[in-house]
PDB file of C-alpha atoms in Angstrom:
ATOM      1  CA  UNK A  50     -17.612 -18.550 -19.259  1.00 46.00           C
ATOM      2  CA  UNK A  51     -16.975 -14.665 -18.802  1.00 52.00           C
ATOM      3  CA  UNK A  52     -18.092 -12.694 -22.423  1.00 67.00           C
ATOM      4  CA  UNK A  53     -14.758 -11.262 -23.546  1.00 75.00           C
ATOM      5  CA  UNK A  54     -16.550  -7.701 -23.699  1.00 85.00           C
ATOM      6  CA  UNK A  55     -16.902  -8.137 -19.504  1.00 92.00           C
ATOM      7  CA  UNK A  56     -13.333  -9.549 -18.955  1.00 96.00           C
ATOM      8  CA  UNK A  57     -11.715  -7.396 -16.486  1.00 98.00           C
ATOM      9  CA  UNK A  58      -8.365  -5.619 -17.872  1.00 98.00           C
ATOM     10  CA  UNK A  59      -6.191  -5.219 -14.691  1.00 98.00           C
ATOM     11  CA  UNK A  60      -3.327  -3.210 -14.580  1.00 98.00           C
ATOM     12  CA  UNK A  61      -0.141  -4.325 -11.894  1.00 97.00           C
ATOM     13  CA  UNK A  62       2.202  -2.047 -10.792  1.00 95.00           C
ATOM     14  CA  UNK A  63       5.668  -2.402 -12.189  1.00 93.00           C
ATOM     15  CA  UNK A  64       8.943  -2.244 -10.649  1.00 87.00           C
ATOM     16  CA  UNK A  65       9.099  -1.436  -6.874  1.00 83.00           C
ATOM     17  CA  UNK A  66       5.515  -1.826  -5.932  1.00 88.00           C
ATOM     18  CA  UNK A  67       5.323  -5.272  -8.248  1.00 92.00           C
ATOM     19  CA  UNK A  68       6.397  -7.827  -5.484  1.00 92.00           C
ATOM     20  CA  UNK A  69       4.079  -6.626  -2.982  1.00 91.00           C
ATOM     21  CA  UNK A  70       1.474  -5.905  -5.328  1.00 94.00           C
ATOM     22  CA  UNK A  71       1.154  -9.643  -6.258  1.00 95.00           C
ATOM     23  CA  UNK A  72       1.741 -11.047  -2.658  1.00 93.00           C
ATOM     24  CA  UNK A  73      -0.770  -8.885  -1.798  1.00 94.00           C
ATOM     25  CA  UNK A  74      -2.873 -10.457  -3.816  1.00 96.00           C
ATOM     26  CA  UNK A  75      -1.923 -13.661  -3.657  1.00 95.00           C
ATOM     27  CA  UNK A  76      -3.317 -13.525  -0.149  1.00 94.00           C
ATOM     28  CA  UNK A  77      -6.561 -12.157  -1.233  1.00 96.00           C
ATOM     29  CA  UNK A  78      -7.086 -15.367  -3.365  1.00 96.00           C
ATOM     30  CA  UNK A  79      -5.692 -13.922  -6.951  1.00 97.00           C
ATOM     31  CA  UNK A  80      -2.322 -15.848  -7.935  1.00 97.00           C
ATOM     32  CA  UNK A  81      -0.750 -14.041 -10.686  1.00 97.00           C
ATOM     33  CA  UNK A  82       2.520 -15.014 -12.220  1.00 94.00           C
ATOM     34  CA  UNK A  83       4.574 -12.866 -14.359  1.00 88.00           C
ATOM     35  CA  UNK A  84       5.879 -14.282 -17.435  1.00 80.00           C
ATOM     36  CA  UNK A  85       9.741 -13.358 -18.180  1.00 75.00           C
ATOM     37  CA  UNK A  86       9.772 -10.492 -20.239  1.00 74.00           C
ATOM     38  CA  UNK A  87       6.450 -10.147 -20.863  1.00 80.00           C
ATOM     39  CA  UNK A  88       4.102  -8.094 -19.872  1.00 89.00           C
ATOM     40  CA  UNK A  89       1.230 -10.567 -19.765  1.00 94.00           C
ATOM     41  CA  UNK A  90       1.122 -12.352 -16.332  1.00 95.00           C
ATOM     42  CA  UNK A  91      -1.391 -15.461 -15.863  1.00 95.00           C
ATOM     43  CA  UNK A  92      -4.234 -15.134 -13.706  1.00 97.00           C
ATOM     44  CA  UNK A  93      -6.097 -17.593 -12.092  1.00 97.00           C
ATOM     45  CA  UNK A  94      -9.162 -16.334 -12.939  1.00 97.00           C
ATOM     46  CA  UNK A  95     -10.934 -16.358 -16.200  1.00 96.00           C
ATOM     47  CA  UNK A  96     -12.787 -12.970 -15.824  1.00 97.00           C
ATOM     48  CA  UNK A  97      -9.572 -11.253 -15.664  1.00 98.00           C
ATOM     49  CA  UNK A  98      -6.884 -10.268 -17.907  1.00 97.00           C
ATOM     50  CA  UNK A  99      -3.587  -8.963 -16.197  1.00 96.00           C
ATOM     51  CA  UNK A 100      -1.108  -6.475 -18.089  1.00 96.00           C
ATOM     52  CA  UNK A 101       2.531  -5.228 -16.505  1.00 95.00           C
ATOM     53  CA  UNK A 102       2.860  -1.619 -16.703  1.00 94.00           C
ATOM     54  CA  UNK A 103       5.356   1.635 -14.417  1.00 95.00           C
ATOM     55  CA  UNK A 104       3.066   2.676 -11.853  1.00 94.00           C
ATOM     56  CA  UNK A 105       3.864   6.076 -13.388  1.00 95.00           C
ATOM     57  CA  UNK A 106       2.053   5.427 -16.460  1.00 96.00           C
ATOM     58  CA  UNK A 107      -0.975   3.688 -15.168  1.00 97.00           C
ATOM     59  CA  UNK A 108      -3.206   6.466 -14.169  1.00 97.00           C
ATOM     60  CA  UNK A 109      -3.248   7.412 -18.423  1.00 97.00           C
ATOM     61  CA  UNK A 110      -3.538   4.131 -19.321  1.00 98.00           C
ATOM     62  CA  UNK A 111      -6.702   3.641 -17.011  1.00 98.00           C
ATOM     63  CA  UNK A 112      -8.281   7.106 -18.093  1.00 98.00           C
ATOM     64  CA  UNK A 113      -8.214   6.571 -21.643  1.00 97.00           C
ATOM     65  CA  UNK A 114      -9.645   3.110 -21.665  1.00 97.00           C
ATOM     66  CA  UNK A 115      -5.960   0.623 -22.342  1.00 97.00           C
ATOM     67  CA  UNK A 116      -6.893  -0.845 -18.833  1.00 98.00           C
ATOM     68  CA  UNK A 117     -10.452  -1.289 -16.820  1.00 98.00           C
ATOM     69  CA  UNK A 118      -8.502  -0.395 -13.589  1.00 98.00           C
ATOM     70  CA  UNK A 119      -5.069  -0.289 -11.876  1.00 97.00           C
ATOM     71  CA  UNK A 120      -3.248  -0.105  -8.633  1.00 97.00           C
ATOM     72  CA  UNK A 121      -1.093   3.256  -8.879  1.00 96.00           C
ATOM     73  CA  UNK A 122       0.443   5.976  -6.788  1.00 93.00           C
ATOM     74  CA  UNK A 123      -1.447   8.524  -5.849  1.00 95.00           C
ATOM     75  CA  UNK A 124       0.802  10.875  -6.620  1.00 95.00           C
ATOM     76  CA  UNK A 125       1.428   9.661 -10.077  1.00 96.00           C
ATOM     77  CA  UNK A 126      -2.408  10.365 -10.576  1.00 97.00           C
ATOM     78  CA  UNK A 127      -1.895  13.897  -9.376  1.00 96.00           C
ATOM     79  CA  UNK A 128       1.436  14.538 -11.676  1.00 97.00           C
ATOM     80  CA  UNK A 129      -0.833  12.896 -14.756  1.00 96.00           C
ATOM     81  CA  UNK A 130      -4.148  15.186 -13.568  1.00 96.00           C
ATOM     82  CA  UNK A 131      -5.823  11.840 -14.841  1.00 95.00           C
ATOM     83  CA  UNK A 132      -9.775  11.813 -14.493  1.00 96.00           C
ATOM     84  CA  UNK A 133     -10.448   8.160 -12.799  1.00 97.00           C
ATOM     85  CA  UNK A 134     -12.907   6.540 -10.528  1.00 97.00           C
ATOM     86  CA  UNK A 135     -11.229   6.595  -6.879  1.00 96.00           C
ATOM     87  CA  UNK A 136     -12.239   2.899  -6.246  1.00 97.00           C
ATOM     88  CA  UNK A 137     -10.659   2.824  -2.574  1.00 94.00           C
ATOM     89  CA  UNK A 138      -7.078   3.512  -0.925  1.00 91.00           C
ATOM     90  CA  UNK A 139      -4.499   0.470  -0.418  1.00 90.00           C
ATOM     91  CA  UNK A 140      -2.018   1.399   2.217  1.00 81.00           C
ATOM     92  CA  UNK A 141       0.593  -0.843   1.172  1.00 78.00           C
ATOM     93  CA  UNK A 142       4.331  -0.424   0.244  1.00 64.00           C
ATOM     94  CA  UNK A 143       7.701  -2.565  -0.364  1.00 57.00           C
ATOM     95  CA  UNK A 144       8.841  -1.499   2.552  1.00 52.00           C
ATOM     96  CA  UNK A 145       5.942  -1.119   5.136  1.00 51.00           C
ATOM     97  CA  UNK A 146       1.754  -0.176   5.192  1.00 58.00           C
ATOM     98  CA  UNK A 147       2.387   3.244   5.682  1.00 65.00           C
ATOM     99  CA  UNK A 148       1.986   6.653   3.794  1.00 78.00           C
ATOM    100  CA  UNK A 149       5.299   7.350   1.755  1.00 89.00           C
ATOM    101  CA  UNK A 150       5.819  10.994   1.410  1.00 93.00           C
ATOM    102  CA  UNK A 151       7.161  13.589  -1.241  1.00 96.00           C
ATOM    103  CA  UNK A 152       9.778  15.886   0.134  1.00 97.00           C
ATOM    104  CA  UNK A 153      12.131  18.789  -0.776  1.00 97.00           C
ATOM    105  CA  UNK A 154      14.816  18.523   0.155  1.00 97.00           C
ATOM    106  CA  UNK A 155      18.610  20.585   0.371  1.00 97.00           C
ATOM    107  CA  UNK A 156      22.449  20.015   1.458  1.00 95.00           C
ATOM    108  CA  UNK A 157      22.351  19.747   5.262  1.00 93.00           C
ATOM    109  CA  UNK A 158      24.844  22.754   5.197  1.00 93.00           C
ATOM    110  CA  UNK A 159      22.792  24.899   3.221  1.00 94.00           C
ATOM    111  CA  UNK A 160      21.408  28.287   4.061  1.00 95.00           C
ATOM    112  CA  UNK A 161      17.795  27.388   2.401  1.00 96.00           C
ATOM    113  CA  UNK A 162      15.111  26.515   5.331  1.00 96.00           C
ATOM    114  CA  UNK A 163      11.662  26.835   3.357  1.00 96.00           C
ATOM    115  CA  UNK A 164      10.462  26.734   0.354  1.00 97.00           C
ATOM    116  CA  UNK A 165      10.330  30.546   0.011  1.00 97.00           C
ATOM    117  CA  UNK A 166      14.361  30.500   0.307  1.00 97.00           C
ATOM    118  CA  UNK A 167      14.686  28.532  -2.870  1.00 97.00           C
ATOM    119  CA  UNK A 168      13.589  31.432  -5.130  1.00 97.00           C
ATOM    120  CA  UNK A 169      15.201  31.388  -8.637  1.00 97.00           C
ATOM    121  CA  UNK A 170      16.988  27.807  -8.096  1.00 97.00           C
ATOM    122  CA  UNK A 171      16.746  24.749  -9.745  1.00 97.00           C
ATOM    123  CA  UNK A 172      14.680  21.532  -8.350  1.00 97.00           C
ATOM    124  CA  UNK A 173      15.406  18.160  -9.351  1.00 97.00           C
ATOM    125  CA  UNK A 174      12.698  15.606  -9.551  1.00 97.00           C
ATOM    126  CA  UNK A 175      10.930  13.041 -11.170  1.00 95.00           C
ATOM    127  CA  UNK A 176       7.597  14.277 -10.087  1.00 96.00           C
ATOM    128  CA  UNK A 177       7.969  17.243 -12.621  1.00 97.00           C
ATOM    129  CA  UNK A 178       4.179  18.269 -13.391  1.00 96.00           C
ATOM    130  CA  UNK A 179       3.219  18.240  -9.743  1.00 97.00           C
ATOM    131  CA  UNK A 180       6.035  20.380  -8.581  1.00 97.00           C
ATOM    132  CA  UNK A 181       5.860  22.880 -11.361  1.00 97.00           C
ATOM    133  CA  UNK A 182       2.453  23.556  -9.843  1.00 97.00           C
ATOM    134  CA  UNK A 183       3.154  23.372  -6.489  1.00 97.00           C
ATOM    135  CA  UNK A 184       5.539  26.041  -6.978  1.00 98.00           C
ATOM    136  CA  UNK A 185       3.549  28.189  -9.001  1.00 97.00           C
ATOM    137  CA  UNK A 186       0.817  28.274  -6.537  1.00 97.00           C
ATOM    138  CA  UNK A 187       3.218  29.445  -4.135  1.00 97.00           C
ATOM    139  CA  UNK A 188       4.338  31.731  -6.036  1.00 97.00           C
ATOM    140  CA  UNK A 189       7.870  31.355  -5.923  1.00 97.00           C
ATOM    141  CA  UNK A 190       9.923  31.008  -9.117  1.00 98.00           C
ATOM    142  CA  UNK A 191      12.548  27.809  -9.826  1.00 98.00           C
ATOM    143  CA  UNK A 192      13.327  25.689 -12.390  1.00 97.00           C
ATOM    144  CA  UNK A 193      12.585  21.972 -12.291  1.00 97.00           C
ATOM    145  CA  UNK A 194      14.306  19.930 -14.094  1.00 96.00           C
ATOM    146  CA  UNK A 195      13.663  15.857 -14.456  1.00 96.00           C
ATOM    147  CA  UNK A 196      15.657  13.414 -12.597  1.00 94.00           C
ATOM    148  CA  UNK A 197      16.467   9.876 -14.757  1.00 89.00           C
ATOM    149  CA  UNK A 198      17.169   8.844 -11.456  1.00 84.00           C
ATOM    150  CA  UNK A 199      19.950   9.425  -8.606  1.00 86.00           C
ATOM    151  CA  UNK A 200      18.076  11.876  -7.279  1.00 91.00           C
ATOM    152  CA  UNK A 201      19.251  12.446  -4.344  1.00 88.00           C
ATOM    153  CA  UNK A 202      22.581  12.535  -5.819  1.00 89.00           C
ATOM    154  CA  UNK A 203      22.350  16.248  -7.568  1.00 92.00           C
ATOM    155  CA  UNK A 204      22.589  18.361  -4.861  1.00 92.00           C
ATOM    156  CA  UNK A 205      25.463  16.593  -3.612  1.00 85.00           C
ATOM    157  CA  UNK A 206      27.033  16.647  -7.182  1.00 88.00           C
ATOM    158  CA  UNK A 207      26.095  20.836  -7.465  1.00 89.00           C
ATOM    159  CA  UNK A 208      23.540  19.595 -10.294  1.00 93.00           C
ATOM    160  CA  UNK A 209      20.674  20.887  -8.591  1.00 95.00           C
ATOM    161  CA  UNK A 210      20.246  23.501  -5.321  1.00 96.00           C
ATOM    162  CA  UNK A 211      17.111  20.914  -4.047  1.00 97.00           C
ATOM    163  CA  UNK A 212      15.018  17.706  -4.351  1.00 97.00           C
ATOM    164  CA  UNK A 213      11.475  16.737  -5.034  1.00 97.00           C
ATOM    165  CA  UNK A 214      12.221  13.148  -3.998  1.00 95.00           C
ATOM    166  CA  UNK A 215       9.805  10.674  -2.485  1.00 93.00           C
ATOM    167  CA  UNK A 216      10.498   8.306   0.865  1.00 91.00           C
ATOM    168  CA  UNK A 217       8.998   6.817   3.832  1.00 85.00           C
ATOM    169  CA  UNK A 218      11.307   6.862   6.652  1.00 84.00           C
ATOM    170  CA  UNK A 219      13.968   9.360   5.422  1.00 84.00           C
ATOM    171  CA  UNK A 220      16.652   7.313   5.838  1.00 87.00           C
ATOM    172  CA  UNK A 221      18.253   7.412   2.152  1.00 87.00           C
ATOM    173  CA  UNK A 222      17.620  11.255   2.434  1.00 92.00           C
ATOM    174  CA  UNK A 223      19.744  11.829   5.506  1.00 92.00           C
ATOM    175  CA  UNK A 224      22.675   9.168   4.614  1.00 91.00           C
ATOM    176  CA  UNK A 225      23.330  11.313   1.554  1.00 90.00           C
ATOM    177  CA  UNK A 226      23.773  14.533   3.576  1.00 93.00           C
ATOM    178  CA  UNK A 227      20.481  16.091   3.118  1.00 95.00           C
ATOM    179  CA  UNK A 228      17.992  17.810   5.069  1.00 95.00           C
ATOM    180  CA  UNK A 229      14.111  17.892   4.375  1.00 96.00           C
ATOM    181  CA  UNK A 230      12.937  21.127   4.381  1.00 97.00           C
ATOM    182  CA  UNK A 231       9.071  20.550   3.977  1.00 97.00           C
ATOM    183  CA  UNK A 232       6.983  17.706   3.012  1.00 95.00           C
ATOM    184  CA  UNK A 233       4.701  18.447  -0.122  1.00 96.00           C
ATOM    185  CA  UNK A 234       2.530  15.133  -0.441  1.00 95.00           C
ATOM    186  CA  UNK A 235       1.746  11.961   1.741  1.00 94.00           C
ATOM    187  CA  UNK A 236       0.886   9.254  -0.978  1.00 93.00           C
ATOM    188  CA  UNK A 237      -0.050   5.298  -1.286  1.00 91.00           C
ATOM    189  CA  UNK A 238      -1.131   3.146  -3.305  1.00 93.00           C
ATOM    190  CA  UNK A 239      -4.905   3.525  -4.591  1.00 95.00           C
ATOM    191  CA  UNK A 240      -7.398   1.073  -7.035  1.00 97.00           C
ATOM    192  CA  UNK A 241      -8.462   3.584  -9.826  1.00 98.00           C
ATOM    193  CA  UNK A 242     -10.678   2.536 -12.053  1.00 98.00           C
ATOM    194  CA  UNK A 243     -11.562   3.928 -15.860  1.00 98.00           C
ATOM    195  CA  UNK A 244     -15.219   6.008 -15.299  1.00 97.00           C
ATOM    196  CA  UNK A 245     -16.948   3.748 -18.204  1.00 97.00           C
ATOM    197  CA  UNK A 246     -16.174   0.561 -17.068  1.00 97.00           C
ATOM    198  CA  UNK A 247     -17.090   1.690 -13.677  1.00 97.00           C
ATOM    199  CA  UNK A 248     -20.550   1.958 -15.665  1.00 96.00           C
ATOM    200  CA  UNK A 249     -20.626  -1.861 -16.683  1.00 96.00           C
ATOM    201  CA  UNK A 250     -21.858  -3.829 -13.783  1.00 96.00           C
ATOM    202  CA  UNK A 251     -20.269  -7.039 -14.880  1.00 97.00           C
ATOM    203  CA  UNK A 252     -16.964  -4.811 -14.612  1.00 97.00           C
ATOM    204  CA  UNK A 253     -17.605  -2.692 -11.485  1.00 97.00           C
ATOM    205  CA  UNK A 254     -18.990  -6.182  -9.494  1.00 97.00           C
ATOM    206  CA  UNK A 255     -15.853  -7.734  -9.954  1.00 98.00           C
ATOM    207  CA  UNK A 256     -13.718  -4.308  -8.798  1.00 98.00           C
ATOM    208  CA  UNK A 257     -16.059  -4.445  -5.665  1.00 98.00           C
ATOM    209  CA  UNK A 258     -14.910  -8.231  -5.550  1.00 98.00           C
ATOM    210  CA  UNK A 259     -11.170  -7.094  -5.754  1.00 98.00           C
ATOM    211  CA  UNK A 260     -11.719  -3.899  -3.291  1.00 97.00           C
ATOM    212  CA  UNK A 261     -13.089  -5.964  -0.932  1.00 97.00           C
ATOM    213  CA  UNK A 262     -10.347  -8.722  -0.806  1.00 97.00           C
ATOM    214  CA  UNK A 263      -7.612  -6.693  -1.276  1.00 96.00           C
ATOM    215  CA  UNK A 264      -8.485  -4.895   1.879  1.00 95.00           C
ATOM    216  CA  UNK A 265      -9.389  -7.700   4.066  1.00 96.00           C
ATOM    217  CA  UNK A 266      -6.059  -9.110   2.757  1.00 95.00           C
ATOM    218  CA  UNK A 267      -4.419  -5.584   4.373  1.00 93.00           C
ATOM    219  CA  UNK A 268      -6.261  -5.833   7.403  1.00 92.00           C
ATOM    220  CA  UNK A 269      -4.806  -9.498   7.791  1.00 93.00           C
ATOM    221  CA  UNK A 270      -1.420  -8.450   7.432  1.00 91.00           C
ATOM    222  CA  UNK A 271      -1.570  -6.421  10.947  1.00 90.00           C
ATOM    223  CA  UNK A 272      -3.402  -9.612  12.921  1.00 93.00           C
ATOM    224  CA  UNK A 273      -3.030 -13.211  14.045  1.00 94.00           C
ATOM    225  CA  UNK A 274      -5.489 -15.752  15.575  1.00 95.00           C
ATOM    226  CA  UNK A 275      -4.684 -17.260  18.664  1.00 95.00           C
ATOM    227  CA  UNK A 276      -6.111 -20.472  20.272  1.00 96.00           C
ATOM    228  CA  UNK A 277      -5.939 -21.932  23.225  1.00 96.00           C
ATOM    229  CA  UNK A 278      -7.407 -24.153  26.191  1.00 95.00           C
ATOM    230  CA  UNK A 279      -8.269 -23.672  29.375  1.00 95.00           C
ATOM    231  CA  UNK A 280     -10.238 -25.131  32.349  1.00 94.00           C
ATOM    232  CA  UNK A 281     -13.761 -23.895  32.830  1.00 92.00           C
ATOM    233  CA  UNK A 282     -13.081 -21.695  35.550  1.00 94.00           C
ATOM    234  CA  UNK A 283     -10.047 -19.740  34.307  1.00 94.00           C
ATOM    235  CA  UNK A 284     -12.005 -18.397  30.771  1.00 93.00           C
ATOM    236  CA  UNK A 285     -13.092 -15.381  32.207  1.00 92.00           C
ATOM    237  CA  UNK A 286     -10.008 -14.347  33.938  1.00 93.00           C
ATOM    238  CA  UNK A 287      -8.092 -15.151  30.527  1.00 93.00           C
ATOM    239  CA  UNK A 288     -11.143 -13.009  28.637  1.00 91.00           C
ATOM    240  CA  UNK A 289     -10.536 -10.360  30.192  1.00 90.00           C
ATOM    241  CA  UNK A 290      -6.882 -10.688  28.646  1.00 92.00           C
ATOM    242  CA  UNK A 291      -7.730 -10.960  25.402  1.00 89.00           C
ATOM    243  CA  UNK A 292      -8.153  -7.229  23.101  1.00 77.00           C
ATOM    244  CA  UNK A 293     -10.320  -8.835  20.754  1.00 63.00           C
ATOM    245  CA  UNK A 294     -11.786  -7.416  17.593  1.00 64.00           C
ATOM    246  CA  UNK A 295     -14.888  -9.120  19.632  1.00 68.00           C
ATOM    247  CA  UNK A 296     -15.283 -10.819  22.175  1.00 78.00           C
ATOM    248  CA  UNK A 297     -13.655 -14.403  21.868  1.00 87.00           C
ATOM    249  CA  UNK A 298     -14.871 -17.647  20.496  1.00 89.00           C
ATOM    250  CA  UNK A 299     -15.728 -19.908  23.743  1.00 91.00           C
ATOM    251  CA  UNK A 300     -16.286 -23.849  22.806  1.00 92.00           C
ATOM    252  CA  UNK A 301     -17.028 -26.773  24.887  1.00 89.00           C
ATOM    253  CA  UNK A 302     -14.147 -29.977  24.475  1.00 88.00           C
ATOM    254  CA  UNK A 303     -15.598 -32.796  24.600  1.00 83.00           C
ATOM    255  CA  UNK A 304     -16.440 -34.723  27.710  1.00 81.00           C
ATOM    256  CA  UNK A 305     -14.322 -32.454  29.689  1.00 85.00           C
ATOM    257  CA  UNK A 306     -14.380 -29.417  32.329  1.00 89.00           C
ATOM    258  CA  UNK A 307     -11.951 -27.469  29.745  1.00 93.00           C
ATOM    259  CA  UNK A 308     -13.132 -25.151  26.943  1.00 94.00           C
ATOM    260  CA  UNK A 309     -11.257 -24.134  24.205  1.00 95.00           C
ATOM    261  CA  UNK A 310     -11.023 -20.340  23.447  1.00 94.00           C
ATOM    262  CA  UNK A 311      -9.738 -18.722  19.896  1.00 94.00           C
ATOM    263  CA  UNK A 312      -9.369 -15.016  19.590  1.00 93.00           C
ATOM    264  CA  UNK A 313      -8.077 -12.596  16.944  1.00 92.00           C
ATOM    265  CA  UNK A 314      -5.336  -9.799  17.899  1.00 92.00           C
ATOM    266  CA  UNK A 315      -2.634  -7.441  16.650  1.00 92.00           C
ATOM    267  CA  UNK A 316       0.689  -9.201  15.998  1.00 92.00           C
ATOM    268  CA  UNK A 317       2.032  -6.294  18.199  1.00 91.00           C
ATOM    269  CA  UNK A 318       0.524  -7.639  21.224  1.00 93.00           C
ATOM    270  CA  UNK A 319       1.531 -11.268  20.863  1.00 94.00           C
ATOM    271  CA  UNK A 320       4.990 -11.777  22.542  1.00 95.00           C
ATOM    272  CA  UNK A 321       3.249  -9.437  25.859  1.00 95.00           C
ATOM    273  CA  UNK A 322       0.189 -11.448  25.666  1.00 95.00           C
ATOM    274  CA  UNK A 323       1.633 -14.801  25.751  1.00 96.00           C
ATOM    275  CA  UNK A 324       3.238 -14.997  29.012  1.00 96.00           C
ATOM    276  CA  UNK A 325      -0.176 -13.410  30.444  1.00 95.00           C
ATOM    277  CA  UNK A 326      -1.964 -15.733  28.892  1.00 96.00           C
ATOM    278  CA  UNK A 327      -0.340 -18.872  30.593  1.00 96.00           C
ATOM    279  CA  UNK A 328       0.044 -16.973  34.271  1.00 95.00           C
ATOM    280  CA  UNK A 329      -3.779 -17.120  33.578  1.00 95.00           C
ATOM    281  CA  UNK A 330      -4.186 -21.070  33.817  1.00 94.00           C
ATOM    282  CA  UNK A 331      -4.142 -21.181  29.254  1.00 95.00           C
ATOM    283  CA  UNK A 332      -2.502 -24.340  27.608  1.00 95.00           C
ATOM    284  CA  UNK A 333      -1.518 -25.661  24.316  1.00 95.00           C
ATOM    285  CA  UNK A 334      -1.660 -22.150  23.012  1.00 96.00           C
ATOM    286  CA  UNK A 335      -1.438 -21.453  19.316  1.00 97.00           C
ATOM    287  CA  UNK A 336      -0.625 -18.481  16.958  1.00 97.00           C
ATOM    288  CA  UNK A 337      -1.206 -19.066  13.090  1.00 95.00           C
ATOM    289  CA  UNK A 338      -1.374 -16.364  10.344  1.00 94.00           C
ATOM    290  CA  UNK A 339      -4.472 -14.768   8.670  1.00 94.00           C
ATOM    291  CA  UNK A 340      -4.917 -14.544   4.863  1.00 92.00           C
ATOM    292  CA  UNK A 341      -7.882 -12.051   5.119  1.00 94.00           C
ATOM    293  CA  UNK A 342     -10.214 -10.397   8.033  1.00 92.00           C
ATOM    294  CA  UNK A 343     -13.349  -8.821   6.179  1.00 90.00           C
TER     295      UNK A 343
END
């Protein structure tokens, strides 16, 4: 039984990232469900107490002590300044495990191509603090003024010259008739952590715990195992086939001249592999998923 001072107060991402936040770790053994308008999700795990909160908001609740530690943007720790424990970088999104980005943006049919050009005009964004500065260590003068949302609607509505606006592909960007101009931050989610509890080793052991999951459960995401038979004779010739993260698991089957060989590979290289795979002489081949590679 965990002593209520060493229970682990865990902060989850609400609103886009909240999905993927608890599939993610789902996979890495943690099933948390949310309650319906609450902001106390279940656990299954008694050292742990969950709590809902807008990923913009979590690196201040983390710092001053409201939470033990949080998955967050980091740019939402940069527009807060907050002073947390960088526990380890989560590349992981709603739409894809890549780096979303923080771009300006303008009309496609406007005259401004850099930053410099936007001198004395007004910038609409949500990402307020973080612009203000980015600006001002520029040095070039605008207003910025906070978007409630719609962002990318002001410059088309004449409410704003540009955009501080975030995105991973562009795509939203360009179907509302803008044009990036410069990208001012590549962000993703990161596990911050509040510097005391970091301190208590009941509390940092099972962050480590969590860390170390939570990535194995990214690096699964990426991969499949495949297994597969094959006479004696052929497993070299289908080794050489195989880009393992080693070199593949070779077995005996019993009482016979076949062996049975299991590798692990990037779900990229699957549908190529395949065919290769059986011109080699494998049978009874089989692809199943991967909750975590550590």
């Amino acid at each position: 039984m965990s002593d209520s001072n060493d229970i682990l107060k865990l902060g989850i991402p609400k609103g886009s990232l909240q999905d993927a936040t608890i599939k993610l770790f789902g996979n890495a053994g943690w099933k948390i469900n949310p309650r319906h308008r609450n902001y106390f999700p279940e656990i299954n795990d008694p050292a742990i107490s969950c709590s809902m909160c807008r990923a913009q908001e979590m690196s201040r609740y983390v710092e001053d002590g409201t939470l033990d530690c949080g998955l967050t943007g980091k740019d939402w720790i940069m527009e807060n300044q907050s002073d947390v424990h960088l526990v380890a970088d989560l590349v992981y999104s709603k739409v894809s495990n890549r780096q979303a980005r923080w771009v300006l943006a303008v009309a496609g049919d406007s005259p401004y191509k850099r930053p410099e050009d936007l001198a004395g005009k007004k910038i609409s964004t949500e990402l307020c603090g973080f612009t203000r500065r980015y600006f001002e260590e520029a040095g070039i003068p605008v207003e910025v003024e906070f978007s409630w949302g719609a962002t990318e609607a002001k410059v088309v509505e004449g409410l704003a010259d540009a955009i501080v606006e975030v995105t991973e592909t562009g795509t939203t960007i360009r179907a509302h008739g803008l044009r990036i101009i410069s990208d001012l931050m590549h962000t993703n989610t990161q596990l911050i952590c509040n510097k005391t509890a970091w301190e208590n080793p009941v509390k940092r052991a099972k962050i480590e715990q969590i860390n170390t999951l939570l990535q194995g459960a990214l690096v699964a995401e990426r991969l499949v195992a495949l297994k597969m038979n094959a006479p004696e004779w052929k497993v070299e010739e289908i080794s050489k086939l195989l880009p393992a993260l080693n070199a593949p698991t070779v077995s005996h089957l019993h009482n016979s001249a076949w062996k049975s060989v299991e590798v692990v590979v990037d779900k990229s290289e699957v549908r190529d592999l395949i065919p290769r795979l059986l011109e080699a002489g494998a049978e009874g081949i089989i692809e199943y998923a991967l909750n975590k590679v550590i």
